[in-house]
């Protein structure tokens, strides 16, 4: 959906759905996961339809994701950290 | 930033809380790192950004205590301010509070949500989202992009996408028919800030010249796709056609972020031209609540330059109210800012009228459109509930859960007031808005337990 316009300078390693990803330091979890990937961050709590980050500025709460075991984290506001474990939130798990 | 600089220049002790990771607000997001590490891109952003960078430098040097990554989630009546790390985790879920004598709220604006069928499908975003991704992480859209909406920011962002080589496959103009005629009487005054207008026209020209298929008078837009956007269905004069797209970027103007001012109980009024609520303030930014003032786009949306001036003025008022300068000194010191304000303001009434949001995009015609994204409440459900007799957004909420989700009605609030008002054939002003309760940012039970 999105691509990086320049080569990453310095990277950290994060784990998304069990897979290791090297991503540029200093960006948010949402922007790190929007590169390449299929965009889906969670399923909606009502119908289970797929959802992705929307506003990128902390007002829509569409980017909620599980980080290091804590659900409902705002991926568009949280910077990536080394060894961060990130998981999609599925409706039936909530 | 401007307010902090002025307040510090008069010796006040200033604390700035911002939920972003670095200084700059929305327009100058991540500007320091852009200038330092991506200089060629920075220089393409234009003169405004040079100014932004100097503003950030002056702000950083002014001596204010400045905390990044701090979200304000509650403000008590005695001006005790509660804040929490936006990037809270198990190890750093610091929650904290501080006591203020005066409070200046400058939380800016957000894009007006533009509900249409399929707007929750991954691949549909407000246009400023790509601006955030570009400035903060150097990301650009990959694939076919469709732009839809109305307003100067859409033109600006459209042009930036062209500059970085993104393929824009259609521009869907949803401006109100006849808006130009209505705005025309305001044009002579607007011409006094002709620089702004020339820039707007050059943006429009660039988009037309790029040969992007440009459709005006659009009545329907529908996003289609399962787990990601596949195409956009467009309706014009009763005919429908599809355009394949990977990203649909929407824009229907910008509205003030009123969560904090509403939660604090500041009085708001309905601004009919741009169809939003704004806090009621005097010439110095004072709200109806004692010791609380505002600056910038969280009042009347007016752009970065006016926001900066309003910050200086609100700070001078604060310095005066705290007894550091006299009224006469305040008035004298405010002169240059008042002149700048007058200079910048001419163009606003014209722009507000020209880009007046049209009814079609305020109240979705298609009843299956989700008005509330979080609780998935359809326009039809809201209409039915209103017909059952509810009078205001809060009673709608208790019947349908509309507005009860994580975003706390930031995404559906204006739409709900518009729909109820349309059903009852009155102005949204009479209908009112959801009551905004704290915490205005969700906080976890673990974080609450930390409060002493
Ligand atoms: C996403 C976006 C992109 C934009 N891009 C452009 C552009 O490229 N060019 C242009 O001319 N105009 C742009 N605009 C409009 C422009 O941003 C505004 O006119 C201008 O920034 C207003 O300045 P401000 O100081 O009032 O608010 P802002 O610059 O929005 O600053 C408000 C600050 O408050 C912080 N904040 C909000 N709520 C809280 C809270 N609860 N706790 C702590 N901090 C909080 C925000 O993180 C932000 O840093 C954009 C607007 C948006 C919404
Ligand atoms: S994308 Fe909107 S809150 Fe994160």
Coordinates of C-alpha atoms and ligand atoms in Angstrom, one line a residue:
Chain A
X1 CA 0.0 0.0 0.0
X2 CA 2.9 2.3 0.9
X3 CA 6.5 2.3 0.0
X4 CA 9.6 3.9 1.5
X5 CA 11.0 6.8 -0.5
X6 CA 14.5 6.3 0.7
X7 CA 16.8 3.7 2.2
X8 CA 16.4 3.2 5.9
X9 CA 19.3 4.6 7.9
X10 CA 19.2 2.8 11.2
X11 CA 16.9 -0.1 12.0
X12 CA 15.3 -2.0 14.9
X13 CA 14.0 -5.5 14.8
X14 CA 10.3 -6.0 15.6
X15 CA 8.2 -9.2 15.6
X16 CA 4.8 -9.0 13.8
X17 CA 2.6 -12.0 13.9
X18 CA 5.7 -14.1 14.8
X19 CA 7.8 -12.8 11.9
X20 CA 10.9 -10.7 12.3
X21 CA 10.9 -7.4 10.5
X22 CA 13.8 -4.9 10.3
X23 CA 12.2 -1.4 10.3
X24 CA 13.6 2.1 10.4
X25 CA 14.0 3.6 13.9
X26 CA 12.0 6.7 14.8
X27 CA 8.8 5.8 13.1
X28 CA 5.5 4.6 14.5
X29 CA 4.3 1.0 14.6
X30 CA 1.6 1.9 12.1
X31 CA 4.0 3.4 9.5
X32 CA 6.4 0.4 9.9
X33 CA 3.6 -2.1 9.2
X34 CA 2.0 -0.1 6.3
X35 CA 5.1 -0.7 4.1
X36 CA 4.5 -3.7 1.9
X37 CA 2.1 -5.6 4.1
X38 CA -1.6 -6.0 3.5
X39 CA -2.6 -3.2 5.8
X40 CA -5.0 -5.1 8.0
X41 CA -4.4 -4.4 11.7
X42 CA -7.4 -5.8 13.4
X43 CA -11.0 -7.0 12.9
X44 CA -13.8 -4.8 14.0
X45 CA -15.4 -5.6 17.3
X46 CA -18.9 -5.6 15.9
X47 CA -18.9 -7.4 12.5
X48 CA -15.3 -8.7 12.4
X49 CA -14.6 -6.8 9.1
X50 CA -10.9 -6.0 8.5
X51 CA -9.7 -2.6 9.7
X52 CA -6.6 -0.5 9.1
X53 CA -5.1 2.7 10.3
X54 CA -7.1 5.7 9.1
X55 CA -6.2 9.1 10.4
X56 CA -2.6 8.5 11.4
X57 CA -3.0 11.2 14.1
X58 CA -4.6 9.6 17.1
X59 CA -8.2 10.5 16.6
X60 CA -10.0 7.6 14.9
X61 CA -8.7 4.7 16.9
X62 CA -8.7 2.3 13.9
X63 CA -5.1 1.3 14.4
X64 CA -5.6 -0.5 17.7
X65 CA -3.2 -3.4 17.9
X66 CA -1.7 -5.7 20.5
X67 CA 1.8 -4.7 21.6
X68 CA 3.8 -6.8 24.0
X69 CA 0.7 -8.5 25.2
X70 CA -1.3 -5.3 25.9
X71 CA -4.3 -4.9 23.5
X72 CA -5.8 -1.7 22.2
X73 CA -2.6 0.2 21.7
X74 CA -2.6 3.2 19.2
X75 CA -0.2 2.0 16.6
X76 CA -0.1 5.4 14.9
X77 CA 1.3 7.1 18.0
X78 CA 3.7 4.5 19.4
X79 CA 7.3 4.5 18.1
X80 CA 8.8 1.1 17.2
X81 CA 11.2 -0.4 19.8
X82 CA 13.7 -3.2 19.5
X83 CA 12.1 -6.7 20.0
X84 CA 8.6 -5.3 20.2
X85 CA 6.0 -8.1 19.8
X86 CA 3.0 -7.0 17.7
X87 CA -0.1 -9.0 17.0
X88 CA -3.3 -8.3 15.1
X89 CA -6.4 -8.0 17.3
X90 CA -9.1 -10.4 16.2
X91 CA -12.8 -10.0 17.2
X92 CA -13.2 -13.4 18.9
X93 CA -10.1 -12.9 21.1
X94 CA -11.4 -9.7 22.7
Chain B
X1 CA 5.0 27.1 20.2
X2 CA 4.4 30.8 19.6
X3 CA 2.5 31.1 22.9
X4 CA 5.3 29.5 24.8
X5 CA 7.9 31.8 23.2
X6 CA 5.9 34.9 24.1
X7 CA 5.1 33.7 27.6
X8 CA 8.7 32.8 28.3
X9 CA 9.9 36.2 27.0
X10 CA 7.9 37.7 29.9
X11 CA 9.4 35.3 32.4
X12 CA 6.4 33.0 33.0
X13 CA 7.1 29.4 34.0
X14 CA 5.7 27.4 31.0
X15 CA 5.0 23.7 30.6
X16 CA 4.1 22.4 27.1
X17 CA 2.5 18.9 26.8
X18 CA 2.3 17.4 23.3
X19 CA 1.4 13.9 22.3
X20 CA 3.6 14.0 19.3
X21 CA 7.2 12.6 19.5
X22 CA 8.7 15.9 18.3
X23 CA 7.9 19.6 18.0
X24 CA 6.0 21.0 15.0
X25 CA 2.3 20.2 15.4
X26 CA 0.5 18.9 12.3
X27 CA 1.9 21.1 9.6
X28 CA 5.5 21.1 10.7
X29 CA 5.4 17.5 11.9
X30 CA 8.9 15.9 12.4
X31 CA 10.5 19.1 10.9
X32 CA 13.8 18.9 12.7
X33 CA 14.6 15.5 11.5
X34 CA 13.3 16.3 8.0
X35 CA 15.7 19.2 7.8
X36 CA 18.6 17.3 9.3
X37 CA 18.4 14.0 7.5
X38 CA 16.2 14.5 4.4
X39 CA 17.3 17.9 3.4
X40 CA 16.5 17.7 -0.3
X41 CA 12.9 16.7 0.5
X42 CA 12.7 19.4 3.1
X43 CA 13.7 22.1 0.7
X44 CA 11.0 21.1 -1.7
X45 CA 8.3 21.7 0.9
X46 CA 8.7 25.4 0.4
X47 CA 9.3 28.7 2.3
X48 CA 6.7 28.0 4.9
X49 CA 8.8 25.1 6.2
X50 CA 11.9 27.3 6.6
X51 CA 9.8 29.5 8.8
X52 CA 8.4 26.5 10.6
X53 CA 11.9 25.3 11.3
X54 CA 12.9 28.6 12.7
X55 CA 9.8 28.7 14.9
X56 CA 10.7 25.2 16.3
X57 CA 14.3 26.4 17.0
X58 CA 13.0 29.5 18.8
X59 CA 10.5 27.3 20.8
X60 CA 13.2 24.8 21.8
X61 CA 15.4 27.7 23.0
X62 CA 12.7 29.7 24.9
X63 CA 13.1 27.9 28.2
X64 CA 9.7 26.3 28.4
X65 CA 9.6 22.8 30.0
X66 CA 8.6 20.7 27.0
X67 CA 7.3 17.2 27.2
X68 CA 6.7 15.1 24.1
X69 CA 4.7 11.9 24.0
X70 CA 2.3 13.2 26.7
X71 CA -1.4 12.9 26.0
X72 CA -3.7 15.0 28.2
X73 CA -6.6 12.8 29.2
X74 CA -8.3 14.8 31.8
X75 CA -8.4 18.3 33.2
X76 CA -10.0 19.0 36.5
X77 CA -11.9 22.2 37.3
X78 CA -9.1 23.5 39.5
X79 CA -6.8 23.2 36.4
X80 CA -5.1 20.0 37.6
X81 CA -3.9 18.5 34.3
X82 CA -3.6 14.7 33.9
X83 CA -1.4 13.3 31.2
X84 CA -0.1 9.9 30.1
X85 CA 2.5 8.7 27.8
X86 CA 1.0 8.1 24.4
X87 CA 3.3 5.2 23.9
X88 CA 2.6 3.6 27.2
X89 CA 3.7 0.0 27.6
X90 CA 4.2 -2.3 30.5
X91 CA 7.6 -0.8 31.3
X92 CA 6.9 2.9 30.8
X93 CA 3.2 3.5 31.4
X94 CA 4.0 6.7 33.2
X95 CA 0.9 8.6 34.2
X96 CA 1.3 12.0 35.8
X97 CA -0.4 15.3 36.6
X98 CA 0.5 18.9 37.2
X99 CA -1.2 22.0 38.5
X100 CA -1.6 25.1 36.3
X101 CA -2.6 28.7 37.1
X102 CA -3.6 29.3 33.5
X103 CA -4.2 26.9 30.7
X104 CA -3.8 27.5 27.0
X105 CA -5.4 24.8 24.8
X106 CA -3.8 24.5 21.3
X107 CA -4.8 21.0 20.2
X108 CA -5.4 21.9 16.6
X109 CA -7.9 20.5 14.2
X110 CA -8.7 17.2 12.4
X111 CA -10.2 16.4 9.1
X112 CA -13.9 16.4 8.9
X113 CA -14.9 12.7 8.6
X114 CA -16.5 12.0 5.2
X115 CA -18.7 9.0 5.6
X116 CA -19.5 7.1 2.5
X117 CA -20.2 3.4 1.7
X118 CA -17.1 1.4 2.2
X119 CA -15.0 4.0 4.1
X120 CA -13.9 1.5 6.7
X121 CA -12.2 -0.7 4.0
X122 CA -8.4 -0.7 4.4
X123 CA -7.1 1.6 1.7
X124 CA -9.5 4.5 2.4
X125 CA -7.9 7.3 4.4
X126 CA -8.3 11.0 4.9
X127 CA -5.8 12.8 2.7
X128 CA -3.7 14.2 5.6
X129 CA -2.9 10.7 6.6
X130 CA -0.5 10.4 3.7
X131 CA 1.0 13.8 4.7
X132 CA 1.7 12.4 8.2
X133 CA 3.2 9.2 6.7
X134 CA 5.4 11.2 4.3
X135 CA 6.7 13.8 6.8
X136 CA 7.2 11.3 9.7
X137 CA 8.5 8.3 7.8
X138 CA 9.1 9.1 4.2
X139 CA 6.3 6.8 3.0
X140 CA 4.5 7.4 -0.3
X141 CA 1.5 5.5 -1.7
X142 CA 2.3 2.5 -3.8
X143 CA -0.2 1.9 -6.6
X144 CA -3.2 3.8 -8.0
X145 CA -4.5 6.7 -5.9
X146 CA -7.9 8.4 -6.2
X147 CA -8.4 11.8 -4.6
X148 CA -11.9 12.8 -3.6
X149 CA -13.3 15.8 -1.9
X150 CA -13.0 19.6 -1.7
X151 CA -10.6 22.0 0.0
X152 CA -7.2 23.6 -0.3
X153 CA -5.5 20.8 1.7
X154 CA -6.6 18.2 -0.9
X155 CA -5.0 20.3 -3.7
X156 CA -1.9 20.7 -1.7
X157 CA -1.5 17.1 -0.9
X158 CA -2.5 16.1 -4.4
X159 CA 0.4 18.2 -5.7
X160 CA 2.8 16.8 -3.3
X161 CA 1.9 13.3 -4.4
X162 CA 2.6 14.3 -8.0
X163 CA 5.9 15.8 -7.0
X164 CA 7.1 12.4 -5.6
X165 CA 5.9 10.5 -8.7
X166 CA 2.7 8.9 -7.3
X167 CA 0.2 7.9 -9.9
X168 CA -3.1 9.7 -9.3
X169 CA -5.8 8.0 -11.4
X170 CA -8.7 10.3 -10.7
X171 CA -9.6 13.6 -8.9
X172 CA -13.2 13.6 -7.8
X173 CA -14.3 17.2 -7.0
X174 CA -17.2 17.2 -4.5
X175 CA -17.4 21.0 -4.1
X176 CA -20.8 22.5 -3.7
X177 CA -22.4 23.5 -7.0
X178 CA -22.4 27.3 -7.3
X179 CA -20.1 27.7 -4.4
X180 CA -17.9 30.1 -6.4
X181 CA -20.9 32.4 -7.1
X182 CA -21.8 32.4 -3.4
X183 CA -18.3 33.2 -2.4
X184 CA -17.8 35.9 -5.1
X185 CA -19.0 38.9 -3.0
X186 CA -16.2 38.0 -0.6
X187 CA -13.6 38.0 -3.3
X188 CA -12.6 41.7 -3.3
X189 CA -11.6 41.6 0.3
X190 CA -9.9 38.2 -0.2
X191 CA -7.7 39.7 -2.9
X192 CA -5.9 41.7 -0.3
X193 CA -4.2 38.4 0.6
X194 CA -3.7 37.5 -3.0
X195 CA -0.6 35.5 -2.4
X196 CA -2.7 32.8 -0.8
X197 CA -5.1 32.8 -3.7
X198 CA -2.4 32.7 -6.4
X199 CA -0.9 29.7 -4.6
X200 CA -4.3 27.9 -4.5
X201 CA -4.8 28.5 -8.3
X202 CA -1.3 27.3 -9.1
X203 CA -2.0 24.1 -7.2
X204 CA -5.3 23.6 -9.1
X205 CA -3.5 24.3 -12.4
X206 CA -0.8 21.8 -11.6
X207 CA -3.3 19.1 -11.0
X208 CA -5.2 19.9 -14.2
X209 CA -1.9 20.2 -16.2
X210 CA -0.8 16.7 -15.0
X211 CA -3.6 15.3 -17.0
X212 CA -5.3 13.6 -14.1
X213 CA -8.9 12.7 -15.0
X214 CA -10.8 15.4 -13.2
X215 CA -14.5 14.9 -12.4
X216 CA -16.6 17.7 -10.9
X217 CA -20.2 17.6 -9.7
X218 CA -19.8 14.1 -8.2
X219 CA -22.9 12.9 -6.3
X220 CA -21.9 9.4 -5.2
X221 CA -18.7 7.7 -4.1
X222 CA -18.5 4.2 -2.9
X223 CA -15.4 2.3 -1.9
X224 CA -15.4 -1.4 -2.9
X225 CA -13.2 -4.3 -1.8
X226 CA -13.1 -7.0 0.8
X227 CA -9.9 -6.9 2.9
X228 CA -8.5 -4.1 0.9
X229 CA -9.7 -1.4 -1.5
X230 CA -10.1 -2.6 -5.1
X231 CA -12.1 0.0 -6.8
X232 CA -14.1 3.2 -6.4
X233 CA -17.6 3.5 -7.8
X234 CA -18.4 7.0 -8.9
X235 CA -21.9 8.5 -9.5
X236 CA -22.4 11.5 -11.6
X237 CA -25.7 12.7 -13.1
X238 CA -27.4 9.4 -12.5
X239 CA -24.6 7.4 -14.2
X240 CA -22.1 5.1 -12.4
X241 CA -18.6 4.0 -13.4
X242 CA -15.7 2.3 -11.6
X243 CA -12.1 3.3 -11.2
X244 CA -9.6 0.7 -9.9
X245 CA -7.7 2.0 -6.9
X246 CA -5.3 0.9 -4.1
X247 CA -5.8 4.1 -2.1
X248 CA -8.8 6.4 -1.9
X249 CA -7.9 9.7 -0.2
X250 CA -10.9 11.7 1.2
X251 CA -11.1 15.3 2.2
X252 CA -14.0 17.4 3.3
X253 CA -12.3 20.3 5.1
X254 CA -10.9 20.6 8.6
X255 CA -12.8 21.0 11.9
X256 CA -11.6 22.0 15.3
X257 CA -10.6 19.3 17.8
X258 CA -13.1 20.2 20.6
X259 CA -12.7 17.1 22.9
X260 CA -10.8 19.1 25.6
X261 CA -12.8 22.3 25.4
X262 CA -16.1 20.4 25.5
X263 CA -14.9 18.2 28.4
X264 CA -13.9 21.3 30.3
X265 CA -17.4 22.8 29.8
X266 CA -16.4 25.7 27.6
X267 CA -19.3 27.2 25.7
X268 CA -19.4 26.4 22.0
X269 CA -21.3 27.8 19.1
X270 CA -22.3 26.5 15.7
X271 CA -20.4 28.0 12.7
X272 CA -22.9 27.5 10.0
X273 CA -20.7 28.3 7.0
X274 CA -18.2 25.5 7.7
X275 CA -20.7 23.5 9.8
X276 CA -18.8 22.8 12.9
X277 CA -18.8 23.8 16.6
X278 CA -16.2 26.1 17.8
X279 CA -15.4 27.3 21.4
X280 CA -16.7 30.8 22.0
X281 CA -13.8 33.2 22.7
X282 CA -13.0 36.9 23.0
X283 CA -10.3 38.7 21.0
X284 CA -7.7 37.3 23.3
X285 CA -8.7 33.7 23.1
X286 CA -10.3 33.6 26.5
X287 CA -13.0 30.9 26.7
X288 CA -16.1 31.0 28.9
X289 CA -14.2 29.0 31.6
X290 CA -12.0 31.1 33.9
X291 CA -8.3 30.9 33.3
X292 CA -8.7 28.8 30.2
X293 CA -7.9 30.2 26.8
X294 CA -7.3 28.7 23.3
X295 CA -5.1 29.4 20.3
X296 CA -4.9 28.0 16.8
X297 CA -7.1 25.7 14.8
X298 CA -8.9 24.3 17.8
X299 CA -11.0 27.5 17.7
X300 CA -12.0 28.8 14.3
X301 CA -9.9 26.8 11.7
X302 CA -7.7 29.4 10.0
X303 CA -4.4 27.8 9.1
X304 CA -0.9 27.9 10.4
X305 CA -0.1 31.6 10.1
X306 CA -3.2 32.8 12.0
X307 CA -2.7 30.0 14.5
X308 CA 0.7 31.4 15.3
X309 CA -0.5 34.9 15.7
X310 CA -3.4 33.7 18.0
X311 CA -0.8 32.0 20.1
X312 CA 1.2 35.2 20.7
X313 CA -2.0 37.1 21.5
X314 CA -3.3 34.5 24.0
X315 CA 0.1 34.4 25.6
X316 CA 0.1 38.2 26.1
X317 CA -3.3 38.0 27.7
X318 CA -2.0 35.3 30.0
X319 CA 1.0 37.4 31.0
X320 CA -1.4 40.3 31.7
X321 CA -3.8 38.1 33.7
X322 CA -1.0 36.8 35.8
X323 CA -0.1 40.4 36.7
X324 CA 3.3 40.6 35.0
X325 CA 2.3 43.4 32.5
X326 CA -0.4 46.0 32.6
X327 CA -3.3 46.2 30.3
X328 CA -1.7 49.1 28.4
X329 CA 1.5 47.1 28.0
X330 CA -0.5 44.1 26.7
X331 CA -2.3 46.3 24.2
X332 CA 0.9 47.9 23.0
X333 CA 2.8 44.6 22.7
X334 CA -0.1 43.1 20.8
X335 CA 0.0 45.7 18.0
X336 CA 2.3 44.0 15.6
X337 CA 0.3 40.7 16.0
X338 CA -3.0 42.5 15.4
X339 CA -1.6 44.0 12.2
X340 CA -0.4 40.6 11.0
X341 CA -3.8 39.0 12.0
X342 CA -5.7 41.6 10.0
X343 CA -3.4 41.0 7.0
X344 CA -3.8 37.2 7.1
X345 CA -7.5 37.2 7.8
X346 CA -8.9 38.8 4.6
X347 CA -8.9 35.6 2.7
X348 CA -10.7 33.4 5.3
X349 CA -14.4 34.3 4.8
X350 CA -13.9 33.8 1.0
X351 CA -12.2 30.4 1.5
X352 CA -14.7 29.3 4.1
X353 CA -17.6 30.1 1.7
X354 CA -15.8 28.7 -1.4
X355 CA -15.1 25.4 0.3
X356 CA -18.4 25.3 2.2
X357 CA -19.1 21.5 2.7
X358 CA -22.1 20.5 0.7
X359 CA -25.0 18.6 2.2
X360 CA -24.4 15.5 0.1
X361 CA -21.2 14.9 2.0
X362 CA -22.4 15.9 5.4
X363 CA -25.5 13.6 5.6
X364 CA -24.8 10.4 3.6
X365 CA -27.6 9.8 1.2
X366 CA -26.9 6.0 1.1
X367 CA -28.6 4.6 4.2
X368 CA -26.3 1.7 4.5
X369 CA -23.3 4.0 5.1
X370 CA -21.7 3.6 8.5
X371 CA -22.0 6.8 10.4
X372 CA -20.2 5.4 13.5
X373 CA -17.2 3.4 12.5
X374 CA -16.4 2.0 15.9
X375 CA -19.9 0.6 16.7
X376 CA -20.9 0.2 13.1
X377 CA -24.1 2.2 13.3
X378 CA -25.7 2.8 9.9
X379 CA -27.2 6.1 8.8
X380 CA -30.6 4.2 8.5
X381 CA -30.4 3.1 12.2
X382 CA -29.9 6.7 13.3
X383 CA -32.8 7.9 11.2
X384 CA -35.1 5.2 12.5
X385 CA -34.1 6.0 16.1
X386 CA -34.8 9.7 15.6
X387 CA -38.2 8.8 14.2
X388 CA -38.9 6.8 17.4
X389 CA -38.6 10.1 19.2
X390 CA -35.0 10.7 20.5
X391 CA -34.0 14.3 20.6
X392 CA -30.2 14.5 21.0
X393 CA -27.0 12.6 20.4
X394 CA -26.7 11.3 23.9
X395 CA -30.1 9.6 23.9
X396 CA -29.2 8.1 20.4
X397 CA -26.0 6.8 22.0
X398 CA -27.8 5.0 24.8
X399 CA -30.2 3.4 22.3
X400 CA -27.8 2.4 19.5
X401 CA -24.2 2.6 21.0
X402 CA -23.5 5.2 18.3
X403 CA -20.6 7.4 19.7
X404 CA -19.8 4.9 22.4
X405 CA -16.7 3.4 20.8
X406 CA -13.0 4.0 21.3
X407 CA -12.9 7.2 19.3
X408 CA -15.5 8.8 21.6
X409 CA -17.5 10.2 18.8
X410 CA -14.7 12.1 17.2
X411 CA -15.5 10.3 13.9
X412 CA -19.4 10.3 14.1
X413 CA -20.2 13.3 16.2
X414 CA -20.8 15.9 13.5
X415 CA -22.5 13.4 11.2
X416 CA -24.9 12.5 14.0
X417 CA -25.9 16.1 14.8
X418 CA -26.4 16.7 11.0
X419 CA -28.6 13.6 10.6
X420 CA -30.8 14.3 13.6
X421 CA -31.1 18.0 12.5
X422 CA -32.1 16.9 9.0
X423 CA -34.7 14.5 10.3
X424 CA -36.2 17.2 12.6
X425 CA -35.8 19.9 10.0
X426 CA -33.8 22.2 12.3
X427 CA -30.2 23.4 12.5
X428 CA -27.6 21.2 14.2
X429 CA -27.2 24.1 16.6
X430 CA -30.6 23.1 18.2
X431 CA -29.6 19.5 18.3
X432 CA -26.3 19.9 20.1
X433 CA -23.4 17.5 20.3
X434 CA -22.5 14.4 22.4
X435 CA -21.4 15.1 25.9
X436 CA -17.6 14.6 26.0
X437 CA -16.6 12.7 29.1
X438 CA -13.1 12.0 30.5
X439 CA -10.9 10.2 30.0
X440 CA -10.7 11.9 26.6
X441 CA -8.0 9.4 25.8
X442 CA -8.6 5.8 26.8
X443 CA -6.3 4.8 29.6
X444 CA -5.8 1.3 31.0
X445 CA -6.9 0.1 34.4
X446 CA -3.2 -0.5 35.2
X447 CA -2.4 3.1 34.5
X448 CA -5.4 4.3 36.6
X449 CA -4.0 2.2 39.5
X450 CA -0.8 4.2 39.3
X451 CA -2.4 7.5 40.2
X452 CA -1.5 8.5 43.7
Ligands
LIG1 C1 -2.9 15.8 9.7 C2 -2.9 17.2 9.3 C3 -1.9 17.6 8.3 C4 -1.9 19.0 7.9 N1 -1.0 19.3 7.0 C5 -0.9 20.6 6.6 C6 0.0 21.1 5.6 O1 0.8 20.3 5.1 N2 0.0 22.4 5.2 C7 -0.8 23.3 5.8 O2 -0.8 24.5 5.4 N3 -1.7 22.9 6.7 C8 -1.8 21.6 7.1 N4 -2.7 21.3 8.1 C9 -3.5 22.3 8.7 C10 -2.5 22.9 9.8 O3 -2.0 21.8 10.5 C11 -3.1 23.8 10.8 O4 -3.6 24.9 10.2 C12 -2.0 24.2 11.9 O5 -1.1 23.2 12.2 C13 -2.7 24.6 13.1 O6 -1.8 24.8 14.2 P1 -2.2 24.5 15.7 O7 -1.0 24.9 16.5 O8 -3.5 25.1 16.0 O9 -2.4 23.0 15.8 P2 -1.5 21.7 15.4 O10 -0.4 22.0 14.6 O11 -2.5 20.6 15.0 O12 -0.9 21.3 16.9 C14 -1.7 20.7 17.9 C15 -0.9 19.8 18.7 O13 -1.6 19.4 19.8 C16 -1.3 18.1 20.1 N5 -2.5 17.5 20.8 C17 -3.8 17.3 20.4 N6 -4.5 16.7 21.4 C18 -3.7 16.6 22.5 C19 -3.8 16.0 23.8 N7 -5.0 15.6 24.2 N8 -2.8 16.0 24.6 C20 -1.6 16.5 24.2 N9 -1.3 17.0 22.9 C21 -2.4 17.0 22.1 C22 -1.1 17.4 18.7 O14 -0.3 16.3 18.8 C23 -0.4 18.6 18.0 O15 1.0 18.5 18.1 C24 -2.8 19.9 8.5 C25 -3.8 19.5 9.4 C26 -3.8 18.2 9.8 C27 -4.9 17.7 10.8
LIG2 S1 -4.9 5.7 12.8 FE1 -6.4 7.0 13.6 S2 -5.9 6.7 15.7 FE2 -4.3 5.6 14.8

